[in-house]
Short mmCIF file of C-alpha atoms in Angstrom, two decimals:
data_model
loop_
_atom_site.label_atom_id
_atom_site.label_comp_id
_atom_site.label_asym_id
_atom_site.label_seq_id
_atom_site.Cartn_x
_atom_site.Cartn_y
_atom_site.Cartn_z
CA UNK A 20 -12.85 -1.11 14.29
CA UNK A 21 -14.87 0.09 11.34
CA UNK A 22 -15.50 -1.50 7.99
CA UNK A 23 -16.73 0.57 5.06
CA UNK A 24 -18.14 -0.93 1.90
CA UNK A 25 -18.00 -0.19 -1.78
CA UNK A 26 -20.94 2.19 -2.02
CA UNK A 27 -19.41 4.60 0.49
CA UNK A 28 -16.04 4.51 -1.26
CA UNK A 29 -17.58 5.14 -4.67
CA UNK A 30 -19.21 8.36 -3.55
CA UNK A 31 -16.55 11.05 -2.96
CA UNK A 32 -18.70 13.19 -0.66
CA UNK A 33 -19.90 10.18 1.38
CA UNK A 34 -16.30 9.02 1.72
CA UNK A 35 -15.14 12.44 2.92
CA UNK A 36 -18.02 12.52 5.42
CA UNK A 37 -17.16 9.05 6.77
CA UNK A 38 -13.44 9.75 7.03
CA UNK A 39 -14.03 13.10 8.71
CA UNK A 40 -16.20 11.41 11.35
CA UNK A 41 -13.74 8.53 11.70
CA UNK A 42 -10.88 10.99 12.25
CA UNK A 43 -12.75 12.51 15.18
CA UNK A 44 -12.91 9.21 17.06
CA UNK A 45 -10.48 9.26 19.93
CA UNK A 46 -8.44 6.26 20.95
CA UNK A 47 -7.12 3.29 19.02
CA UNK A 48 -8.95 2.65 15.76
CA UNK A 49 -8.67 0.60 12.60
CA UNK A 50 -10.42 1.06 9.26
CA UNK A 51 -11.10 -1.85 6.89
CA UNK A 52 -12.36 -1.15 3.40
CA UNK A 53 -13.78 -3.05 0.46
CA UNK A 54 -13.96 -1.68 -3.04
CA UNK A 55 -15.51 -4.34 -5.23
CA UNK A 56 -17.40 -1.89 -7.44
CA UNK A 57 -14.23 0.03 -8.33
CA UNK A 58 -12.45 -3.25 -9.09
CA UNK A 59 -15.30 -4.34 -11.36
CA UNK A 60 -15.14 -0.99 -13.18
CA UNK A 61 -11.40 -1.35 -13.81
CA UNK A 62 -11.86 -4.99 -14.88
CA UNK A 63 -14.45 -3.95 -17.42
CA UNK A 64 -12.19 -1.22 -18.82
CA UNK A 65 -9.51 -3.89 -19.26
CA UNK A 66 -11.96 -6.22 -20.99
CA UNK A 67 -12.16 -8.70 -18.10
CA UNK A 68 -15.52 -10.09 -17.09
CA UNK A 69 -16.15 -9.95 -13.33
CA UNK A 70 -17.63 -13.27 -12.15
CA UNK A 71 -19.39 -13.62 -8.82
CA UNK A 72 -20.80 -16.68 -7.02
CA UNK A 73 -22.95 -16.01 -3.90
CA UNK A 74 -21.59 -12.48 -3.68
CA UNK A 75 -17.97 -13.71 -3.76
CA UNK A 76 -15.64 -12.88 -6.61
CA UNK A 77 -13.92 -15.49 -8.76
CA UNK A 78 -10.32 -14.29 -8.79
CA UNK A 79 -8.22 -15.56 -11.70
CA UNK A 80 -4.69 -14.19 -12.19
CA UNK A 81 -5.62 -11.06 -14.22
CA UNK A 82 -8.45 -10.33 -11.78
CA UNK A 83 -6.08 -10.68 -8.83
CA UNK A 84 -3.90 -7.93 -10.37
CA UNK A 85 -7.02 -5.79 -10.75
CA UNK A 86 -8.13 -6.19 -7.14
CA UNK A 87 -4.59 -5.62 -5.81
CA UNK A 88 -4.27 -2.44 -7.90
CA UNK A 89 -7.69 -1.19 -6.88
CA UNK A 90 -7.84 -2.16 -3.20
CA UNK A 91 -4.19 -1.86 -2.10
CA UNK A 92 -3.33 0.88 -4.59
CA UNK A 93 -5.95 3.38 -5.63
CA UNK A 94 -8.52 3.12 -2.84
CA UNK A 95 -6.18 2.44 0.07
CA UNK A 96 -3.89 5.35 -0.78
CA UNK A 97 -6.76 7.77 -1.41
CA UNK A 98 -8.23 6.90 1.99
CA UNK A 99 -4.83 7.12 3.72
CA UNK A 100 -4.06 10.52 2.15
CA UNK A 101 -7.45 11.87 3.22
CA UNK A 102 -7.14 10.57 6.80
CA UNK A 103 -3.69 12.12 7.14
CA UNK A 104 -5.12 15.41 5.86
CA UNK A 105 -7.77 15.15 8.61
CA UNK A 106 -5.09 14.72 11.27
CA UNK A 107 -5.16 10.93 11.68
CA UNK A 108 -1.78 9.25 11.23
CA UNK A 109 -2.94 6.47 8.95
CA UNK A 110 -0.81 3.75 7.37
CA UNK A 111 -2.24 1.51 4.67
CA UNK A 112 -1.93 -2.26 4.96
CA UNK A 113 -2.57 -5.31 2.91
CA UNK A 114 -2.27 -8.60 4.73
CA UNK A 115 1.19 -9.04 3.19
CA UNK A 116 2.55 -5.88 4.83
CA UNK A 117 4.32 -6.87 8.02
CA UNK A 118 2.76 -10.30 7.57
CA UNK A 119 -0.42 -8.80 9.03
CA UNK A 120 -2.87 -11.41 7.72
CA UNK A 121 -1.77 -14.85 6.65
CA UNK A 122 -4.27 -16.82 4.60
CA UNK A 123 -4.58 -20.02 2.62
CA UNK A 124 -5.70 -20.31 -0.99
CA UNK A 125 -9.21 -21.69 -0.92
CA UNK A 126 -9.35 -25.33 -2.02
CA UNK A 127 -11.21 -26.02 -5.24
CA UNK A 128 -14.65 -27.38 -4.36
CA UNK A 129 -17.88 -27.05 -6.33
CA UNK A 130 -16.61 -23.61 -7.28
CA UNK A 131 -12.97 -22.68 -8.08
CA UNK A 132 -12.65 -19.23 -6.53
CA UNK A 133 -9.10 -18.88 -7.89
CA UNK A 134 -6.79 -16.67 -5.84
CA UNK A 135 -9.19 -16.32 -2.91
CA UNK A 136 -7.69 -16.54 0.56
CA UNK A 137 -9.22 -17.82 3.79
CA UNK A 138 -7.61 -16.30 6.86
CA UNK A 139 -5.26 -18.50 8.92
CA UNK A 140 -3.84 -15.99 11.41
CA UNK A 141 -3.56 -12.31 12.30
CA UNK A 142 -0.32 -10.65 13.48
CA UNK A 143 -1.94 -9.08 16.55
CA UNK A 144 1.46 -7.97 17.91
CA UNK A 145 1.98 -5.71 14.90
CA UNK A 146 -1.49 -4.23 15.36
CA UNK A 147 -0.86 -3.57 19.06
CA UNK A 148 2.52 -1.94 18.24
CA UNK A 149 0.90 0.30 15.64
CA UNK A 150 -2.00 1.29 17.86
CA UNK A 151 0.35 1.98 20.79
CA UNK A 152 2.30 4.33 18.49
CA UNK A 153 -0.92 6.19 17.61
CA UNK A 154 -0.90 4.81 14.09
CA UNK A 155 -4.25 3.98 12.52
CA UNK A 156 -4.03 0.95 10.23
CA UNK A 157 -6.15 1.16 7.09
CA UNK A 158 -6.58 -2.40 5.84
CA UNK A 159 -7.65 -3.48 2.38
CA UNK A 160 -9.09 -6.82 1.34
CA UNK A 161 -5.81 -8.42 0.18
CA UNK A 162 -3.92 -11.06 2.17
CA UNK A 163 -0.97 -13.35 1.41
CA UNK A 164 -0.05 -17.00 1.85
CA UNK A 165 3.43 -16.42 3.30
CA UNK A 166 5.06 -17.83 0.18
CA UNK A 167 4.84 -14.69 -1.92
CA UNK A 168 1.33 -15.19 -3.26
CA UNK A 169 -1.22 -12.41 -2.76
CA UNK A 170 -4.82 -13.51 -2.22
CA UNK A 171 -8.20 -11.79 -2.45
CA UNK A 172 -10.06 -11.94 0.86
CA UNK A 173 -13.49 -10.76 1.91
CA UNK A 174 -13.30 -7.39 3.70
CA UNK A 175 -16.11 -8.23 6.15
CA UNK A 176 -14.18 -11.31 7.24
CA UNK A 177 -10.97 -9.29 7.61
CA UNK A 178 -12.76 -6.81 9.89
CA UNK A 179 -14.20 -9.66 11.98
CA UNK A 180 -10.82 -11.45 12.27
CA UNK A 181 -8.87 -8.28 13.14
CA UNK A 182 -11.47 -7.34 15.76
CA UNK A 183 -11.34 -10.86 17.23
CA UNK A 184 -7.53 -10.87 17.31
CA UNK A 185 -7.59 -7.69 19.40
CA UNK A 186 -10.33 -8.78 21.81
CA UNK A 187 -7.76 -9.98 24.36
CA UNK A 188 -6.09 -6.55 24.44
CA UNK A 189 -8.88 -4.02 23.99
CA UNK A 190 -12.62 -3.59 24.43
CA UNK A 191 -13.33 -3.85 20.73
CA UNK A 192 -16.34 -2.26 19.04
CA UNK A 193 -16.89 -3.55 15.51
CA UNK A 194 -19.02 -1.48 13.16
CA UNK A 195 -20.03 -2.46 9.62
CA UNK A 196 -21.08 0.54 7.55
CA UNK A 197 -22.89 0.25 4.25
CA UNK A 198 -25.59 1.92 2.18
CA UNK A 199 -28.56 0.71 4.27
CA UNK A 200 -29.65 1.64 7.78
CA UNK A 201 -29.10 -1.86 9.12
CA UNK A 202 -30.42 -5.37 8.67
CA UNK A 203 -33.93 -5.01 7.25
CA UNK A 204 -37.00 -7.19 7.87
CA UNK A 205 -38.08 -6.25 4.36
CA UNK A 206 -35.24 -5.39 2.00
CA UNK A 207 -37.62 -3.07 0.10
CA UNK A 208 -38.43 -1.02 3.19
CA UNK A 209 -35.62 1.17 4.58
CA UNK A 210 -37.68 1.73 7.75
CA UNK A 211 -37.83 -1.97 8.68
CA UNK A 212 -34.48 -1.99 10.52
CA UNK A 213 -34.10 -4.83 13.01
CA UNK A 214 -32.82 -2.99 16.09
CA UNK A 215 -31.45 -5.96 17.97
CA UNK A 216 -30.53 -9.16 16.19
CA UNK A 217 -29.73 -12.17 18.37
CA UNK A 218 -28.53 -15.59 17.25
CA UNK A 219 -31.97 -16.99 17.97
CA UNK A 220 -33.81 -14.45 15.84
CA UNK A 221 -31.12 -14.81 13.16
CA UNK A 222 -31.83 -18.55 12.96
CA UNK A 223 -35.56 -17.88 12.64
CA UNK A 224 -35.03 -15.26 9.94
CA UNK A 225 -32.76 -17.62 8.02
CA UNK A 226 -35.46 -20.31 8.05
CA UNK A 227 -38.01 -17.91 6.57
CA UNK A 228 -35.41 -16.55 4.11
CA UNK A 229 -36.08 -13.06 5.47
CA UNK A 230 -32.29 -12.74 5.68
CA UNK A 231 -30.61 -13.99 2.53
CA UNK A 232 -27.74 -13.70 0.03
CA UNK A 233 -24.89 -11.28 0.96
CA UNK A 234 -26.30 -10.56 4.41
CA UNK A 235 -25.65 -14.15 5.55
CA UNK A 236 -21.82 -14.14 5.44
CA UNK A 237 -21.86 -10.61 6.93
CA UNK A 238 -23.91 -11.76 9.91
CA UNK A 239 -21.87 -14.96 10.27
CA UNK A 240 -18.84 -12.66 10.60
CA UNK A 241 -20.65 -10.60 13.24
CA UNK A 242 -21.52 -13.61 15.41
CA UNK A 243 -18.04 -15.09 14.97
CA UNK A 244 -16.52 -11.85 16.32
CA UNK A 245 -18.90 -11.77 19.30
CA UNK A 246 -18.03 -15.37 20.16
CA UNK A 247 -14.35 -14.45 20.15
CA UNK A 248 -14.86 -11.67 22.67
CA UNK A 249 -15.60 -8.57 20.61
CA UNK A 250 -17.72 -6.33 22.87
CA UNK A 251 -20.22 -4.82 20.45
CA UNK A 252 -21.10 -5.33 16.80
CA UNK A 253 -23.29 -2.93 14.87
CA UNK A 254 -24.44 -2.75 11.25
CA UNK A 255 -25.69 0.52 9.84
CA UNK A 256 -25.54 3.40 7.42
CA UNK A 257 -22.27 5.34 7.24
CA UNK A 258 -23.96 8.41 8.75
CA UNK A 259 -24.09 6.33 11.94
CA UNK A 260 -20.42 7.09 12.50
CA UNK A 261 -21.04 10.70 13.42
CA UNK A 262 -24.40 10.06 15.06
CA UNK A 263 -24.70 7.07 17.35
CA UNK A 264 -28.41 7.76 17.91
CA UNK A 265 -29.41 7.11 14.33
CA UNK A 266 -31.20 3.87 13.54
CA UNK A 267 -29.04 0.76 13.20
CA UNK A 268 -28.85 -2.95 13.95
CA UNK A 269 -27.11 -4.14 17.06
CA UNK A 270 -25.96 -7.75 16.75
CA UNK A 271 -25.95 -9.66 20.05
CA UNK A 272 -25.50 -13.27 21.04
CA UNK A 273 -28.47 -13.05 23.43
CA UNK A 274 -31.42 -10.71 23.89
CA UNK A 275 -30.20 -9.56 27.30
CA UNK A 276 -26.52 -8.86 27.61
CA UNK A 277 -24.59 -9.01 30.85
CA UNK A 278 -22.64 -5.79 30.44
CA UNK B 3 19.09 1.94 1.17
CA UNK B 4 18.55 0.39 -2.20
CA UNK B 5 16.62 1.65 -5.18
CA UNK B 6 15.54 -0.72 -7.92
CA UNK B 7 14.30 0.43 -11.31
CA UNK B 8 11.68 -0.66 -13.76
CA UNK B 9 13.74 -3.15 -15.74
CA UNK B 10 14.46 -5.25 -12.66
CA UNK B 11 10.81 -5.20 -11.58
CA UNK B 12 9.58 -6.21 -15.05
CA UNK B 13 11.66 -9.38 -15.06
CA UNK B 14 10.25 -11.90 -12.55
CA UNK B 15 13.49 -13.89 -12.18
CA UNK B 16 15.65 -10.75 -11.84
CA UNK B 17 13.25 -9.43 -9.21
CA UNK B 18 13.38 -12.68 -7.24
CA UNK B 19 17.19 -12.63 -7.44
CA UNK B 20 17.38 -9.01 -6.20
CA UNK B 21 14.90 -9.56 -3.39
CA UNK B 22 16.62 -12.76 -2.27
CA UNK B 23 19.95 -10.90 -2.05
CA UNK B 24 18.31 -7.90 -0.37
CA UNK B 25 16.72 -10.20 2.24
CA UNK B 26 20.16 -11.49 3.19
CA UNK B 27 21.46 -8.04 4.11
CA UNK B 28 21.70 -7.74 7.86
CA UNK B 29 20.83 -4.58 9.72
CA UNK B 30 18.44 -1.76 8.96
CA UNK B 31 17.46 -1.51 5.31
CA UNK B 32 14.99 0.25 3.05
CA UNK B 33 13.93 -0.58 -0.50
CA UNK B 34 12.68 2.06 -2.94
CA UNK B 35 11.18 1.01 -6.23
CA UNK B 36 10.11 2.57 -9.49
CA UNK B 37 7.88 0.87 -12.01
CA UNK B 38 7.36 3.25 -14.91
CA UNK B 39 7.28 0.54 -17.55
CA UNK B 40 4.47 -1.33 -15.82
CA UNK B 41 2.54 1.92 -15.42
CA UNK B 42 2.96 2.68 -19.12
CA UNK B 43 1.70 -0.81 -20.00
CA UNK B 44 -1.43 -0.37 -17.88
CA UNK B 45 -1.97 3.14 -19.30
CA UNK B 46 -1.85 1.78 -22.84
CA UNK B 47 -4.33 -1.00 -22.00
CA UNK B 48 -6.67 1.72 -20.71
CA UNK B 49 -6.19 3.80 -23.85
CA UNK B 50 -4.16 6.52 -22.17
CA UNK B 51 -1.09 7.89 -23.92
CA UNK B 52 1.99 8.07 -21.66
CA UNK B 53 3.76 11.41 -22.15
CA UNK B 54 7.33 11.98 -21.02
CA UNK B 55 9.49 15.15 -20.99
CA UNK B 56 13.21 14.70 -20.19
CA UNK B 57 12.48 11.26 -18.76
CA UNK B 58 9.80 12.60 -16.43
CA UNK B 59 6.19 11.63 -16.77
CA UNK B 60 3.36 14.08 -17.36
CA UNK B 61 0.78 13.01 -14.77
CA UNK B 62 -2.78 14.10 -15.51
CA UNK B 63 -5.62 12.82 -13.28
CA UNK B 64 -6.23 9.49 -15.09
CA UNK B 65 -2.47 8.86 -15.26
CA UNK B 66 -2.16 9.58 -11.51
CA UNK B 67 -4.69 6.80 -10.85
CA UNK B 68 -2.63 4.50 -13.09
CA UNK B 69 0.67 5.18 -11.31
CA UNK B 70 -0.94 4.88 -7.85
CA UNK B 71 -2.50 1.54 -8.83
CA UNK B 72 0.71 0.25 -10.35
CA UNK B 73 3.34 1.55 -7.91
CA UNK B 74 1.49 1.51 -4.57
CA UNK B 75 -0.76 -1.41 -5.52
CA UNK B 76 0.49 -4.10 -7.83
CA UNK B 77 4.27 -3.69 -7.64
CA UNK B 78 4.59 -2.65 -4.02
CA UNK B 79 2.45 -5.53 -2.75
CA UNK B 80 4.17 -8.12 -4.97
CA UNK B 81 7.55 -6.99 -3.62
CA UNK B 82 6.32 -6.91 -0.02
CA UNK B 83 4.80 -10.41 -0.29
CA UNK B 84 8.04 -11.79 -1.76
CA UNK B 85 10.23 -10.15 0.90
CA UNK B 86 8.06 -11.52 3.69
CA UNK B 87 8.32 -14.97 2.08
CA UNK B 88 12.13 -14.54 2.19
CA UNK B 89 12.03 -13.78 5.90
CA UNK B 90 12.21 -9.97 5.80
CA UNK B 91 9.42 -8.22 7.67
CA UNK B 92 8.54 -5.71 4.98
CA UNK B 93 5.82 -3.06 5.07
CA UNK B 94 4.90 -1.15 1.93
CA UNK B 95 4.74 2.63 2.01
CA UNK B 96 3.66 5.46 -0.20
CA UNK B 97 4.58 8.92 1.01
CA UNK B 98 1.01 9.34 2.26
CA UNK B 99 1.28 6.40 4.67
CA UNK B 100 2.19 7.75 8.09
CA UNK B 101 2.86 11.07 6.37
CA UNK B 102 6.23 9.59 5.34
CA UNK B 103 6.98 11.96 2.46
CA UNK B 104 5.33 15.34 2.15
CA UNK B 105 5.62 17.00 -1.26
CA UNK B 106 4.36 20.01 -3.16
CA UNK B 107 2.65 19.90 -6.56
CA UNK B 108 5.20 21.16 -9.08
CA UNK B 109 4.40 24.68 -10.30
CA UNK B 110 3.48 25.00 -13.95
CA UNK B 111 6.52 26.27 -15.83
CA UNK B 112 7.49 25.66 -19.46
CA UNK B 113 6.02 22.20 -18.91
CA UNK B 114 2.91 21.35 -16.89
CA UNK B 115 3.86 18.05 -15.24
CA UNK B 116 0.37 17.71 -13.72
CA UNK B 117 0.21 15.79 -10.45
CA UNK B 118 3.98 15.63 -9.98
CA UNK B 119 5.31 16.25 -6.48
CA UNK B 120 8.59 17.76 -5.34
CA UNK B 121 9.62 16.58 -1.90
CA UNK B 122 9.27 19.04 0.99
CA UNK B 123 10.06 16.83 3.99
CA UNK B 124 10.61 13.27 5.16
CA UNK B 125 9.18 11.87 8.41
CA UNK B 126 12.51 10.50 9.63
CA UNK B 127 11.05 9.67 13.06
CA UNK B 128 8.68 7.17 11.48
CA UNK B 129 11.56 5.60 9.54
CA UNK B 130 13.67 5.30 12.68
CA UNK B 131 10.75 3.74 14.59
CA UNK B 132 10.19 1.20 11.82
CA UNK B 133 13.87 0.31 11.50
CA UNK B 134 14.22 0.00 15.29
CA UNK B 135 11.33 -2.48 15.21
CA UNK B 136 13.09 -4.57 12.53
CA UNK B 137 10.58 -3.50 9.91
CA UNK B 138 11.89 -2.95 6.36
CA UNK B 139 10.01 -0.14 4.61
CA UNK B 140 9.37 -0.73 0.91
CA UNK B 141 8.69 2.68 -0.61
CA UNK B 142 7.01 3.39 -3.92
CA UNK B 143 7.20 6.56 -5.98
CA UNK B 144 3.99 8.17 -4.68
CA UNK B 145 3.90 11.07 -2.20
CA UNK B 146 1.16 13.39 -0.91
CA UNK B 147 0.67 17.10 -0.29
CA UNK B 148 -0.80 16.79 3.21
CA UNK B 149 -4.20 17.96 1.97
CA UNK B 150 -5.36 14.63 0.62
CA UNK B 151 -3.78 14.88 -2.83
CA UNK B 152 -1.51 12.05 -3.98
CA UNK B 153 1.42 13.06 -6.20
CA UNK B 154 3.75 11.19 -8.54
CA UNK B 155 7.39 11.57 -7.48
CA UNK B 156 10.64 10.36 -9.01
CA UNK B 157 11.85 7.18 -7.28
CA UNK B 158 15.55 8.15 -7.55
CA UNK B 159 14.79 11.38 -5.73
CA UNK B 160 12.82 9.54 -3.06
CA UNK B 161 15.79 7.20 -2.42
CA UNK B 162 18.15 10.19 -2.19
CA UNK B 163 15.88 12.12 0.17
CA UNK B 164 15.17 9.13 2.45
CA UNK B 165 18.90 8.34 2.62
CA UNK B 166 19.68 11.97 3.42
CA UNK B 167 16.99 12.15 6.11
CA UNK B 168 18.61 9.18 7.88
CA UNK B 169 22.21 10.38 7.59
CA UNK B 170 22.07 11.92 11.08
CA UNK B 171 21.07 8.59 12.61
CA UNK B 172 22.86 5.91 10.60
CA UNK B 173 25.88 5.37 8.35
CA UNK B 174 23.81 5.26 5.19
CA UNK B 175 24.86 3.40 2.05
CA UNK B 176 22.77 4.33 -0.98
CA UNK B 177 22.73 1.96 -3.94
CA UNK B 178 20.98 2.58 -7.26
CA UNK B 179 20.41 -0.64 -9.20
CA UNK B 180 19.42 -0.72 -12.82
CA UNK B 181 19.99 -2.67 -16.03
CA UNK B 182 23.53 -1.39 -16.71
CA UNK B 183 26.78 -2.04 -14.87
CA UNK B 184 27.20 1.58 -13.85
CA UNK B 185 27.70 4.99 -15.43
CA UNK B 186 29.22 4.36 -18.85
CA UNK B 187 31.80 6.47 -20.74
CA UNK B 188 30.19 5.14 -23.91
CA UNK B 189 26.54 4.20 -23.55
CA UNK B 190 27.00 1.60 -26.32
CA UNK B 191 29.83 -0.17 -24.49
CA UNK B 192 28.85 -2.11 -21.35
CA UNK B 193 32.55 -2.45 -20.44
CA UNK B 194 33.17 1.31 -20.24
CA UNK B 195 32.02 1.62 -16.61
CA UNK B 196 33.38 4.70 -14.82
CA UNK B 197 34.64 3.21 -11.56
CA UNK B 198 34.86 6.41 -9.55
CA UNK B 199 32.85 9.46 -10.50
CA UNK B 200 33.67 12.70 -8.66
CA UNK B 201 31.92 16.03 -8.93
CA UNK B 202 34.83 17.36 -10.95
CA UNK B 203 34.79 14.57 -13.51
CA UNK B 204 30.97 14.78 -13.60
CA UNK B 205 31.19 18.44 -14.59
CA UNK B 206 33.68 17.60 -17.34
CA UNK B 207 31.53 14.75 -18.66
CA UNK B 208 28.48 17.00 -18.68
CA UNK B 209 30.32 19.59 -20.79
CA UNK B 210 31.23 16.98 -23.38
CA UNK B 211 27.70 15.47 -23.21
CA UNK B 212 29.26 12.11 -22.37
CA UNK B 213 26.68 11.97 -19.57
CA UNK B 214 23.25 12.98 -20.76
CA UNK B 215 19.46 12.59 -20.52
CA UNK B 216 18.15 10.39 -17.68
CA UNK B 217 21.58 9.91 -16.09
CA UNK B 218 21.78 13.62 -15.18
CA UNK B 219 18.93 13.73 -12.61
CA UNK B 220 20.11 10.37 -11.23
CA UNK B 221 23.62 11.70 -10.62
CA UNK B 222 22.29 14.98 -9.26
CA UNK B 223 20.42 12.86 -6.71
CA UNK B 224 23.65 10.99 -5.87
CA UNK B 225 25.66 14.15 -5.21
CA UNK B 226 22.79 15.71 -3.26
CA UNK B 227 22.76 12.68 -0.93
CA UNK B 228 26.54 12.79 -0.43
CA UNK B 229 26.38 16.49 0.44
CA UNK B 230 23.74 15.72 3.08
CA UNK B 231 25.97 13.17 4.79
CA UNK B 232 25.19 9.86 3.09
CA UNK B 233 28.38 7.75 3.44
CA UNK B 234 28.54 5.92 0.12
CA UNK B 235 26.63 6.07 -3.14
CA UNK B 236 26.94 3.40 -5.82
CA UNK B 237 25.28 2.84 -9.18
CA UNK B 238 25.33 -0.59 -10.75
CA UNK B 239 23.65 -3.68 -12.09
CA UNK B 240 21.25 -5.48 -9.77
CA UNK B 241 23.61 -8.45 -9.56
CA UNK B 242 25.85 -6.09 -7.58
CA UNK B 243 23.60 -6.65 -4.57
CA UNK B 244 24.83 -10.16 -3.97
CA UNK B 245 28.37 -9.53 -5.19
CA UNK B 246 30.07 -6.35 -4.04
CA UNK B 247 33.15 -7.12 -6.15
CA UNK B 248 31.36 -6.85 -9.47
CA UNK B 249 31.99 -3.79 -11.60
CA UNK B 250 30.06 -0.64 -10.66
CA UNK B 251 30.33 3.12 -10.34
CA UNK B 252 31.18 4.67 -7.01
CA UNK B 253 30.01 8.27 -6.80
CA UNK B 254 32.20 10.49 -4.59
CA UNK B 255 32.45 14.20 -3.93
CA UNK B 256 36.23 14.08 -4.25
CA UNK B 257 38.79 11.69 -5.75
CA UNK B 258 40.32 10.90 -2.36
CA UNK B 259 37.91 10.38 0.48
CA UNK B 260 38.79 10.97 4.09
CA UNK B 261 37.23 7.84 5.54
#
């Protein structure tokens, strides 16, 4: 299970490199992708103003159309076409397709996130059927509420939930790829990668605000997946995919693991 | 196998009506959709000028992005979400997904159609697998060349080719739904529906230019499907879906059929 973020998708040569490496993986695999930067670009061209709160997008009706067009349309199909060219039988999915990911419109609290969906359930049977037929699902960050409404959902959370839903059936490895080499002790210093991040050290680093902003929900997703039985969770640069020895962060519940 | 055109998709209540009726069909089914009007609207908002020759779109690189976003993104996912809400397990497909429809970029002739694809082959095994698993494919008018390039492909042709590819495995009924009641003797008179259109009468009506412009490729697709073994081909208004007795055109190779 691999999740790739916006910066990789933006850069055509980085994307080709990632998808080439991903294609070479043997066995059952799933790709989850974001694409927020592309969506913001399209929104701007259409005269819409992207609004973010704590790294999460406010999704009004016109913005929902933009994210559906960008994530489920342009980016998903470009990725699927490339993977098929590289010999991987990929099929693109939103959460609406085959009722893969059911979610609930987020209740209006301090912030009204609009058409943002929080995941309720994953159709793990569909995933197992696809994987058993050697089909690689490519999942974008759109879900649905089961009543015909599409919803915008965080791609990191989708990767975590899909990985968790499969933990009973497979030994799942979850890998978050982005533009940095891992979780950094000092966000200004690319060499300060935390090699092993446990829940205990995570708590300490939260208290000192060493880990902050967008990294918090990402790490919460990592620990949630581990608690639901996902075997390994790593965070690293996309070049990690082809080279497991390169520097990265391994997220673990405890310092010493039993396996 | 049902194909719905742009006018149905544009109109939210017509679309709901069609999809409700389509959901009630029992047995294996496939939906193919166009969406040219929506694509043209988005293109205009982005300052692109839609160009058409003989009812076919000229697809340069920015226009390809627009049609992929509109067909495979916005429209496909809206339809899929609605069908799932109506109890049909629908999964959206472009031709790139699972290598469903392989096509070839049209050669530059008198007109350079840009990224327009002519269909080479259909992955009928994938379709059969989906249908056997009670999954309803919802196919948009995007294909790929197998080398990572997405291509814009006529939705009528896609419906014809998918129907033909399944003719060896199923008794296929192909139904083209649009805003009119069928093929008209007089395009100004909604009551002049030709009830049965054979190849012979088609040839006569072509000579007198009674049938012209966009109806010609549509009917060519109908006869092509019949010649490849598709059992029945009908053209009619979308209300036909819920009411088989309403007026429509039945396309047949000969006046008297053997079955």
